[in-house]
Amino acid sequence: LVNNAGIAPSAPLKSLTLEVWNRTLAVNATGVFLCTKAFLPGMVERGWGRVVNVASIAAKTGGPYISAYAASKHAVIGFTRSVAAEVATTPSTAATSGQV
């Protein structure tokens, strides 16, 4: 699975609307959640697979006018690390591949 969809609106915080904030989080973070949640059970059952989540350097550094984008990609990194830790302890996956 490759989660690569994303949008990158640009606006100063004072002009950023809740609608743009919510849409950015929905596409960039919730999309990763939904696709991974649908894919992961089969991967674990097979004992093999990969999930690649595309983030951005903005997730690590931030930047002016991209607060919604940076927050959404920061969420992707945290989600990825958490799910990797969770799946790494799943016996079928850990025993057969040794990787996540």
PDB file of C-alpha atoms in Angstrom:
ATOM      1  CA  LEU A   1       0.000   0.000   0.000  1.00  0.00           C
ATOM      2  CA  VAL A   2       1.328   3.443  -0.893  1.00  0.00           C
ATOM      3  CA  ASN A   3      -0.522   6.340   0.719  1.00  0.00           C
ATOM      4  CA  ASN A   4       0.546   9.214  -1.505  1.00  0.00           C
ATOM      5  CA  ALA A   5      -2.548  11.415  -1.841  1.00  0.00           C
ATOM      6  CA  GLY A   6      -2.193  14.896  -0.468  1.00  0.00           C
ATOM      7  CA  ILE A   7      -3.163  18.513  -0.752  1.00  0.00           C
ATOM      8  CA  ALA A   8      -1.050  21.482   0.263  1.00  0.00           C
ATOM      9  CA  PRO A   9      -2.999  24.677   0.799  1.00  0.00           C
ATOM     10  CA  SER A  10      -1.011  27.777   1.647  1.00  0.00           C
ATOM     11  CA  ALA A  11      -2.349  30.609   3.804  1.00  0.00           C
ATOM     12  CA  PRO A  12      -1.305  32.602   6.838  1.00  0.00           C
ATOM     13  CA  LEU A  13      -2.987  31.369  10.011  1.00  0.00           C
ATOM     14  CA  LYS A  14      -5.149  34.485  10.252  1.00  0.00           C
ATOM     15  CA  SER A  15      -6.665  33.611   6.858  1.00  0.00           C
ATOM     16  CA  LEU A  16      -6.846  29.840   7.297  1.00  0.00           C
ATOM     17  CA  THR A  17     -10.460  28.722   7.478  1.00  0.00           C
ATOM     18  CA  LEU A  18     -11.776  25.774   9.419  1.00  0.00           C
ATOM     19  CA  GLU A  19     -13.025  24.357   6.117  1.00  0.00           C
ATOM     20  CA  VAL A  20      -9.502  24.346   4.632  1.00  0.00           C
ATOM     21  CA  TRP A  21      -8.042  22.972   7.883  1.00  0.00           C
ATOM     22  CA  ASN A  22     -10.572  20.113   7.993  1.00  0.00           C
ATOM     23  CA  ARG A  23     -10.179  19.257   4.306  1.00  0.00           C
ATOM     24  CA  THR A  24      -6.380  19.168   4.609  1.00  0.00           C
ATOM     25  CA  LEU A  25      -6.519  16.862   7.614  1.00  0.00           C
ATOM     26  CA  ALA A  26      -9.165  14.708   5.934  1.00  0.00           C
ATOM     27  CA  VAL A  27      -7.152  14.150   2.763  1.00  0.00           C
ATOM     28  CA  ASN A  28      -3.649  14.000   4.224  1.00  0.00           C
ATOM     29  CA  ALA A  29      -4.184  12.263   7.575  1.00  0.00           C
ATOM     30  CA  THR A  30      -7.612  10.636   7.615  1.00  0.00           C
ATOM     31  CA  GLY A  31      -7.028   9.211   4.135  1.00  0.00           C
ATOM     32  CA  VAL A  32      -3.881   7.469   5.384  1.00  0.00           C
ATOM     33  CA  PHE A  33      -5.808   6.123   8.369  1.00  0.00           C
ATOM     34  CA  LEU A  34      -8.703   4.765   6.297  1.00  0.00           C
ATOM     35  CA  CYS A  35      -6.560   3.110   3.617  1.00  0.00           C
ATOM     36  CA  THR A  36      -4.174   1.589   6.151  1.00  0.00           C
ATOM     37  CA  LYS A  37      -7.037   0.320   8.287  1.00  0.00           C
ATOM     38  CA  ALA A  38      -8.555  -1.401   5.241  1.00  0.00           C
ATOM     39  CA  PHE A  39      -5.243  -2.888   4.030  1.00  0.00           C
ATOM     40  CA  LEU A  40      -3.552  -3.953   7.266  1.00  0.00           C
ATOM     41  CA  PRO A  41      -5.699  -6.964   8.241  1.00  0.00           C
ATOM     42  CA  GLY A  42      -4.880  -8.745   4.985  1.00  0.00           C
ATOM     43  CA  MET A  43      -1.214  -7.896   5.314  1.00  0.00           C
ATOM     44  CA  VAL A  44      -1.073  -9.323   8.824  1.00  0.00           C
ATOM     45  CA  GLU A  45      -3.032 -12.397   7.762  1.00  0.00           C
ATOM     46  CA  ARG A  46      -0.576 -13.053   4.903  1.00  0.00           C
ATOM     47  CA  GLY A  47       2.354 -12.402   7.227  1.00  0.00           C
ATOM     48  CA  TRP A  48       3.898 -10.070   4.675  1.00  0.00           C
ATOM     49  CA  GLY A  49       3.407  -6.651   3.204  1.00  0.00           C
ATOM     50  CA  ARG A  50       4.451  -3.055   3.301  1.00  0.00           C
ATOM     51  CA  VAL A  51       2.724   0.227   3.959  1.00  0.00           C
ATOM     52  CA  VAL A  52       4.446   3.313   2.593  1.00  0.00           C
ATOM     53  CA  ASN A  53       3.103   6.617   3.877  1.00  0.00           C
ATOM     54  CA  VAL A  54       4.331   9.722   2.098  1.00  0.00           C
ATOM     55  CA  ALA A  55       4.896  12.718   4.343  1.00  0.00           C
ATOM     56  CA  SER A  56       7.061  15.788   3.824  1.00  0.00           C
ATOM     57  CA  ILE A  57      10.014  17.622   5.308  1.00  0.00           C
ATOM     58  CA  ALA A  58       7.350  20.106   6.388  1.00  0.00           C
ATOM     59  CA  ALA A  59       6.220  17.492   8.911  1.00  0.00           C
ATOM     60  CA  LYS A  60       9.580  17.840  10.640  1.00  0.00           C
ATOM     61  CA  THR A  61      10.323  21.520  10.177  1.00  0.00           C
ATOM     62  CA  GLY A  62       7.057  23.337   9.514  1.00  0.00           C
ATOM     63  CA  GLY A  63       7.110  26.547   7.573  1.00  0.00           C
ATOM     64  CA  PRO A  64       5.272  29.796   7.104  1.00  0.00           C
ATOM     65  CA  TYR A  65       1.785  29.621   5.602  1.00  0.00           C
ATOM     66  CA  ILE A  66       1.553  25.812   5.710  1.00  0.00           C
ATOM     67  CA  SER A  67       0.308  25.122   9.232  1.00  0.00           C
ATOM     68  CA  ALA A  68      -2.535  22.832   8.133  1.00  0.00           C
ATOM     69  CA  TYR A  69      -0.311  20.927   5.723  1.00  0.00           C
ATOM     70  CA  ALA A  70       2.533  20.568   8.240  1.00  0.00           C
ATOM     71  CA  ALA A  71       0.122  19.430  10.959  1.00  0.00           C
ATOM     72  CA  SER A  72      -1.439  16.834   8.668  1.00  0.00           C
ATOM     73  CA  LYS A  73       1.914  15.420   7.594  1.00  0.00           C
ATOM     74  CA  HIS A  74       3.126  15.432  11.205  1.00  0.00           C
ATOM     75  CA  ALA A  75       0.053  13.312  11.949  1.00  0.00           C
ATOM     76  CA  VAL A  76       1.079  10.891   9.188  1.00  0.00           C
ATOM     77  CA  ILE A  77       4.505  10.408  10.761  1.00  0.00           C
ATOM     78  CA  GLY A  78       3.065   9.811  14.233  1.00  0.00           C
ATOM     79  CA  PHE A  79       0.455   7.437  12.831  1.00  0.00           C
ATOM     80  CA  THR A  80       3.083   5.521  10.859  1.00  0.00           C
ATOM     81  CA  ARG A  81       5.349   5.079  13.872  1.00  0.00           C
ATOM     82  CA  SER A  82       2.486   3.968  16.090  1.00  0.00           C
ATOM     83  CA  VAL A  83       1.075   1.450  13.635  1.00  0.00           C
ATOM     84  CA  ALA A  84       4.559   0.090  12.910  1.00  0.00           C
ATOM     85  CA  ALA A  85       5.112  -0.494  16.621  1.00  0.00           C
ATOM     86  CA  GLU A  86       1.708  -2.147  16.914  1.00  0.00           C
ATOM     87  CA  VAL A  87       2.160  -4.458  13.937  1.00  0.00           C
ATOM     88  CA  ALA A  88       5.755  -5.305  14.822  1.00  0.00           C
ATOM     89  CA  THR A  89       4.418  -7.073  17.910  1.00  0.00           C
ATOM     90  CA  THR A  90       1.865  -9.073  15.909  1.00  0.00           C
ATOM     91  CA  PRO A  91       3.168 -12.656  16.012  1.00  0.00           C
ATOM     92  CA  SER A  92       2.343 -13.609  12.418  1.00  0.00           C
ATOM     93  CA  THR A  93       4.070 -10.558  10.946  1.00  0.00           C
ATOM     94  CA  ALA A  94       7.071 -10.477  13.236  1.00  0.00           C
ATOM     95  CA  ALA A  95       7.717 -14.198  12.913  1.00  0.00           C
ATOM     96  CA  THR A  96       7.594 -14.334   9.129  1.00  0.00           C
ATOM     97  CA  SER A  97       9.172 -11.130   7.989  1.00  0.00           C
ATOM     98  CA  GLY A  98      11.035  -9.551  10.866  1.00  0.00           C
ATOM     99  CA  GLN A  99      10.058  -6.196   9.376  1.00  0.00           C
ATOM    100  CA  VAL A 100       7.143  -3.841   9.147  1.00  0.00           C
TER     101      VAL A 100
END
